[in-house]
Short mmCIF file of N, CA and C in Angstrom, two decimals:
data_model
loop_
_atom_site.label_atom_id
_atom_site.label_comp_id
_atom_site.label_asym_id
_atom_site.label_seq_id
_atom_site.Cartn_x
_atom_site.Cartn_y
_atom_site.Cartn_z
N MET A 199 -4.01 -19.64 -34.72
CA MET A 199 -4.30 -18.57 -33.97
C MET A 199 -3.31 -17.46 -34.35
N SER A 200 -3.61 -16.12 -34.66
CA SER A 200 -2.88 -15.21 -34.96
C SER A 200 -2.18 -14.24 -33.94
N HIS A 201 -1.02 -13.73 -33.87
CA HIS A 201 -0.19 -13.14 -32.89
C HIS A 201 -0.48 -11.63 -33.27
N ILE A 202 -0.99 -10.89 -32.30
CA ILE A 202 -1.14 -9.20 -32.44
C ILE A 202 -0.06 -8.76 -31.62
N SER A 203 0.75 -7.87 -32.29
CA SER A 203 1.81 -7.21 -31.76
C SER A 203 1.22 -5.91 -30.75
N PRO A 204 1.79 -5.94 -29.84
CA PRO A 204 1.10 -4.57 -28.85
C PRO A 204 1.86 -3.45 -29.31
N ASP A 205 2.81 -3.39 -30.13
CA ASP A 205 3.70 -2.12 -30.52
C ASP A 205 2.90 -1.49 -31.66
N PRO A 206 2.96 -0.56 -31.61
CA PRO A 206 2.25 0.39 -32.80
C PRO A 206 3.05 0.23 -34.07
N GLU A 207 2.20 0.20 -35.24
CA GLU A 207 3.21 0.30 -36.37
C GLU A 207 3.62 1.79 -36.74
N PRO A 208 4.90 1.89 -37.21
CA PRO A 208 5.26 3.26 -37.16
C PRO A 208 4.82 4.08 -38.44
N GLU A 209 4.44 3.36 -39.38
CA GLU A 209 3.50 3.73 -40.69
C GLU A 209 2.08 4.27 -40.08
N ARG A 210 1.63 3.79 -39.15
CA ARG A 210 0.17 4.20 -38.95
C ARG A 210 0.01 5.21 -37.57
N SER A 211 1.21 5.52 -37.07
CA SER A 211 1.19 6.26 -35.68
C SER A 211 1.29 7.70 -35.93
N SER A 212 0.44 8.48 -35.44
CA SER A 212 0.54 9.92 -35.67
C SER A 212 1.63 10.42 -35.01
N GLY A 213 2.42 11.48 -35.37
CA GLY A 213 3.31 12.26 -34.73
C GLY A 213 4.72 11.67 -34.78
N LEU A 214 4.90 10.69 -35.58
CA LEU A 214 6.17 10.13 -35.85
C LEU A 214 6.94 10.75 -37.04
N GLU A 215 8.06 11.01 -36.79
CA GLU A 215 8.95 11.37 -38.27
C GLU A 215 9.06 10.23 -39.15
N PRO A 216 9.58 10.18 -40.36
CA PRO A 216 9.93 9.29 -41.18
C PRO A 216 10.83 8.18 -40.63
N GLY A 217 11.95 8.69 -39.86
CA GLY A 217 12.70 7.98 -39.33
C GLY A 217 12.49 7.03 -38.12
N GLY A 218 11.08 7.39 -37.61
CA GLY A 218 10.55 6.91 -36.21
C GLY A 218 10.98 7.79 -35.01
N GLY A 219 11.43 8.84 -35.27
CA GLY A 219 11.62 9.75 -34.23
C GLY A 219 10.48 10.66 -33.79
N VAL A 220 10.44 11.27 -32.78
CA VAL A 220 9.30 12.08 -32.39
C VAL A 220 9.59 13.51 -32.28
N PRO A 221 8.95 14.32 -33.01
CA PRO A 221 9.25 15.60 -33.01
C PRO A 221 8.98 16.41 -31.83
N PRO A 222 9.84 17.50 -31.31
CA PRO A 222 9.66 18.21 -30.06
C PRO A 222 8.09 18.71 -29.97
N GLY A 223 7.47 18.59 -28.75
CA GLY A 223 6.16 19.03 -28.52
C GLY A 223 5.25 17.92 -28.57
N GLU A 224 5.60 16.61 -29.24
CA GLU A 224 4.81 15.35 -29.20
C GLU A 224 4.87 14.72 -28.05
N THR A 225 5.94 14.63 -27.11
CA THR A 225 5.81 13.81 -26.00
C THR A 225 5.45 14.74 -24.89
N PRO A 226 5.04 13.97 -23.92
CA PRO A 226 4.54 14.76 -22.52
C PRO A 226 5.60 15.14 -21.83
N PRO A 227 5.63 16.19 -20.94
CA PRO A 227 6.73 16.83 -20.23
C PRO A 227 7.19 15.75 -18.98
N ALA A 228 8.35 16.03 -18.76
CA ALA A 228 8.91 15.01 -17.88
C ALA A 228 8.13 15.21 -16.56
N GLU A 229 8.23 14.15 -15.61
CA GLU A 229 7.75 14.29 -14.35
C GLU A 229 8.35 15.23 -13.50
N SER A 230 7.58 16.21 -12.80
CA SER A 230 8.58 16.97 -11.72
C SER A 230 8.28 16.33 -10.36
N SER A 231 9.31 16.90 -9.76
CA SER A 231 9.73 16.28 -8.45
C SER A 231 8.62 16.98 -7.41
N LEU A 232 8.24 16.08 -6.39
CA LEU A 232 7.32 16.80 -5.34
C LEU A 232 7.72 16.91 -4.05
N PRO A 233 8.73 17.64 -3.62
CA PRO A 233 9.00 17.78 -2.40
C PRO A 233 8.39 17.91 -1.37
N GLU A 234 7.12 18.73 -1.77
CA GLU A 234 6.28 19.09 -0.73
C GLU A 234 5.09 18.45 -0.65
N ALA A 235 4.99 17.06 -1.12
CA ALA A 235 3.76 16.36 -1.32
C ALA A 235 2.98 15.86 0.07
N GLY A 236 3.72 15.64 0.92
CA GLY A 236 3.10 14.95 1.94
C GLY A 236 3.37 16.25 3.18
N PRO A 237 2.66 15.69 4.23
CA PRO A 237 2.51 16.61 5.39
C PRO A 237 4.09 16.39 5.87
N GLN A 238 4.23 17.63 6.77
CA GLN A 238 5.67 17.57 7.53
C GLN A 238 5.79 16.72 8.72
N GLU A 239 6.76 16.05 8.84
CA GLU A 239 6.72 15.20 9.89
C GLU A 239 7.60 15.75 10.95
N THR A 240 6.64 16.13 12.10
CA THR A 240 7.41 16.64 13.47
C THR A 240 7.34 15.77 14.59
N HIS A 241 6.68 14.72 14.58
CA HIS A 241 6.48 13.78 15.74
C HIS A 241 7.69 12.76 15.70
N ASN A 242 8.54 12.82 14.76
CA ASN A 242 9.78 11.64 14.63
C ASN A 242 10.95 12.36 14.12
N PRO A 243 11.59 13.19 14.79
CA PRO A 243 12.47 13.88 14.15
C PRO A 243 13.81 12.80 14.38
N PRO A 244 14.56 13.12 13.22
CA PRO A 244 15.85 12.27 13.19
C PRO A 244 17.04 12.56 14.05
N LYS A 245 16.95 12.03 15.35
CA LYS A 245 17.98 12.56 16.17
C LYS A 245 18.91 11.44 16.63
N GLY A 246 18.69 9.98 16.12
CA GLY A 246 19.49 9.05 16.59
C GLY A 246 18.83 8.18 17.73
N TRP A 247 19.55 7.32 18.13
CA TRP A 247 19.40 6.32 19.48
C TRP A 247 19.22 7.36 20.57
N SER A 248 18.19 6.98 21.50
CA SER A 248 18.43 7.55 22.90
C SER A 248 19.51 6.67 23.63
N LYS A 249 19.78 7.10 24.76
CA LYS A 249 20.97 6.63 25.61
C LYS A 249 20.71 5.11 26.14
N ALA A 250 19.40 5.02 26.60
CA ALA A 250 18.91 4.03 27.48
C ALA A 250 18.86 2.76 26.56
N PRO A 251 18.24 2.72 25.21
CA PRO A 251 18.36 1.48 24.61
C PRO A 251 19.85 0.98 23.99
N MET A 252 20.55 2.28 23.60
CA MET A 252 21.74 1.93 23.29
C MET A 252 22.74 1.15 24.44
N ALA A 253 22.57 1.72 25.56
CA ALA A 253 23.16 1.14 26.68
C ALA A 253 22.96 -0.29 26.79
N VAL A 254 21.53 -0.57 26.75
CA VAL A 254 21.02 -1.88 26.79
C VAL A 254 21.60 -2.99 25.93
N ILE A 255 21.75 -2.41 24.60
CA ILE A 255 22.10 -3.18 23.51
C ILE A 255 23.46 -3.53 23.86
N LEU A 256 24.51 -2.38 24.24
CA LEU A 256 25.82 -2.56 24.40
C LEU A 256 26.08 -3.64 25.61
N VAL A 257 25.56 -3.64 26.58
CA VAL A 257 25.51 -4.57 27.69
C VAL A 257 25.23 -5.91 27.16
N LEU A 258 24.26 -6.29 26.66
CA LEU A 258 24.01 -7.32 25.99
C LEU A 258 25.14 -7.92 25.17
N VAL A 259 25.65 -7.34 24.20
CA VAL A 259 26.60 -7.52 23.57
C VAL A 259 28.06 -7.98 24.09
N VAL A 260 28.23 -7.40 25.17
CA VAL A 260 29.31 -7.62 26.11
C VAL A 260 29.04 -8.78 26.72
N LEU A 261 28.02 -9.10 27.51
CA LEU A 261 27.73 -10.19 28.28
C LEU A 261 27.54 -11.47 27.35
N ILE A 262 27.31 -11.36 26.08
CA ILE A 262 27.37 -12.54 24.91
C ILE A 262 28.72 -12.86 24.51
N ALA A 263 29.52 -11.51 24.43
CA ALA A 263 30.80 -11.88 24.11
C ALA A 263 31.57 -12.49 25.22
N ALA A 264 31.53 -12.08 26.59
CA ALA A 264 32.03 -12.76 27.54
C ALA A 264 31.75 -13.94 27.73
N PHE A 265 30.29 -14.67 27.46
CA PHE A 265 30.06 -15.81 27.53
C PHE A 265 30.89 -16.95 26.61
N PHE A 266 30.80 -16.40 25.36
CA PHE A 266 31.46 -17.13 24.62
C PHE A 266 33.11 -17.21 24.69
N LEU A 267 33.68 -15.98 25.10
CA LEU A 267 35.02 -16.29 25.64
C LEU A 267 35.50 -17.28 26.77
N ALA A 268 34.33 -17.10 27.66
CA ALA A 268 34.57 -17.98 28.94
C ALA A 268 34.43 -19.52 28.45
N TYR A 269 33.47 -19.80 27.52
CA TYR A 269 33.03 -21.14 26.92
C TYR A 269 34.43 -21.57 26.12
N ALA A 270 35.03 -20.74 25.39
CA ALA A 270 36.29 -21.15 24.73
C ALA A 270 37.31 -21.40 25.56
N LEU A 271 37.39 -20.56 26.92
CA LEU A 271 38.62 -20.87 27.68
C LEU A 271 38.30 -22.14 28.31
N ALA A 272 37.16 -22.49 28.52
CA ALA A 272 36.59 -23.73 29.39
C ALA A 272 37.05 -24.89 28.49
N LEU A 273 36.80 -24.75 27.09
CA LEU A 273 37.01 -25.86 26.27
C LEU A 273 38.76 -26.14 25.91
N ILE A 274 39.34 -25.09 26.25
CA ILE A 274 40.88 -25.26 26.01
C ILE A 274 41.34 -25.96 27.33
N LEU A 275 40.88 -25.34 28.49
CA LEU A 275 41.67 -26.01 29.69
C LEU A 275 40.86 -27.36 29.66
#
């Protein structure tokens, strides 16, 4: 079974210079940025956490920390 290389042979490829370089104008232009590609998102503004969920999380963290502190003190005594 013979192996066929997927790379083109430089001798047979059009647009290549003798050293294997590509002359200007032979390559496609670079991809441009599309900052306005999608719709503007107005229903989810980046304002951060609201106060109620943050307060609930902080209360849970304090309760868990207090439980482990009490457990550690119970083991020591």
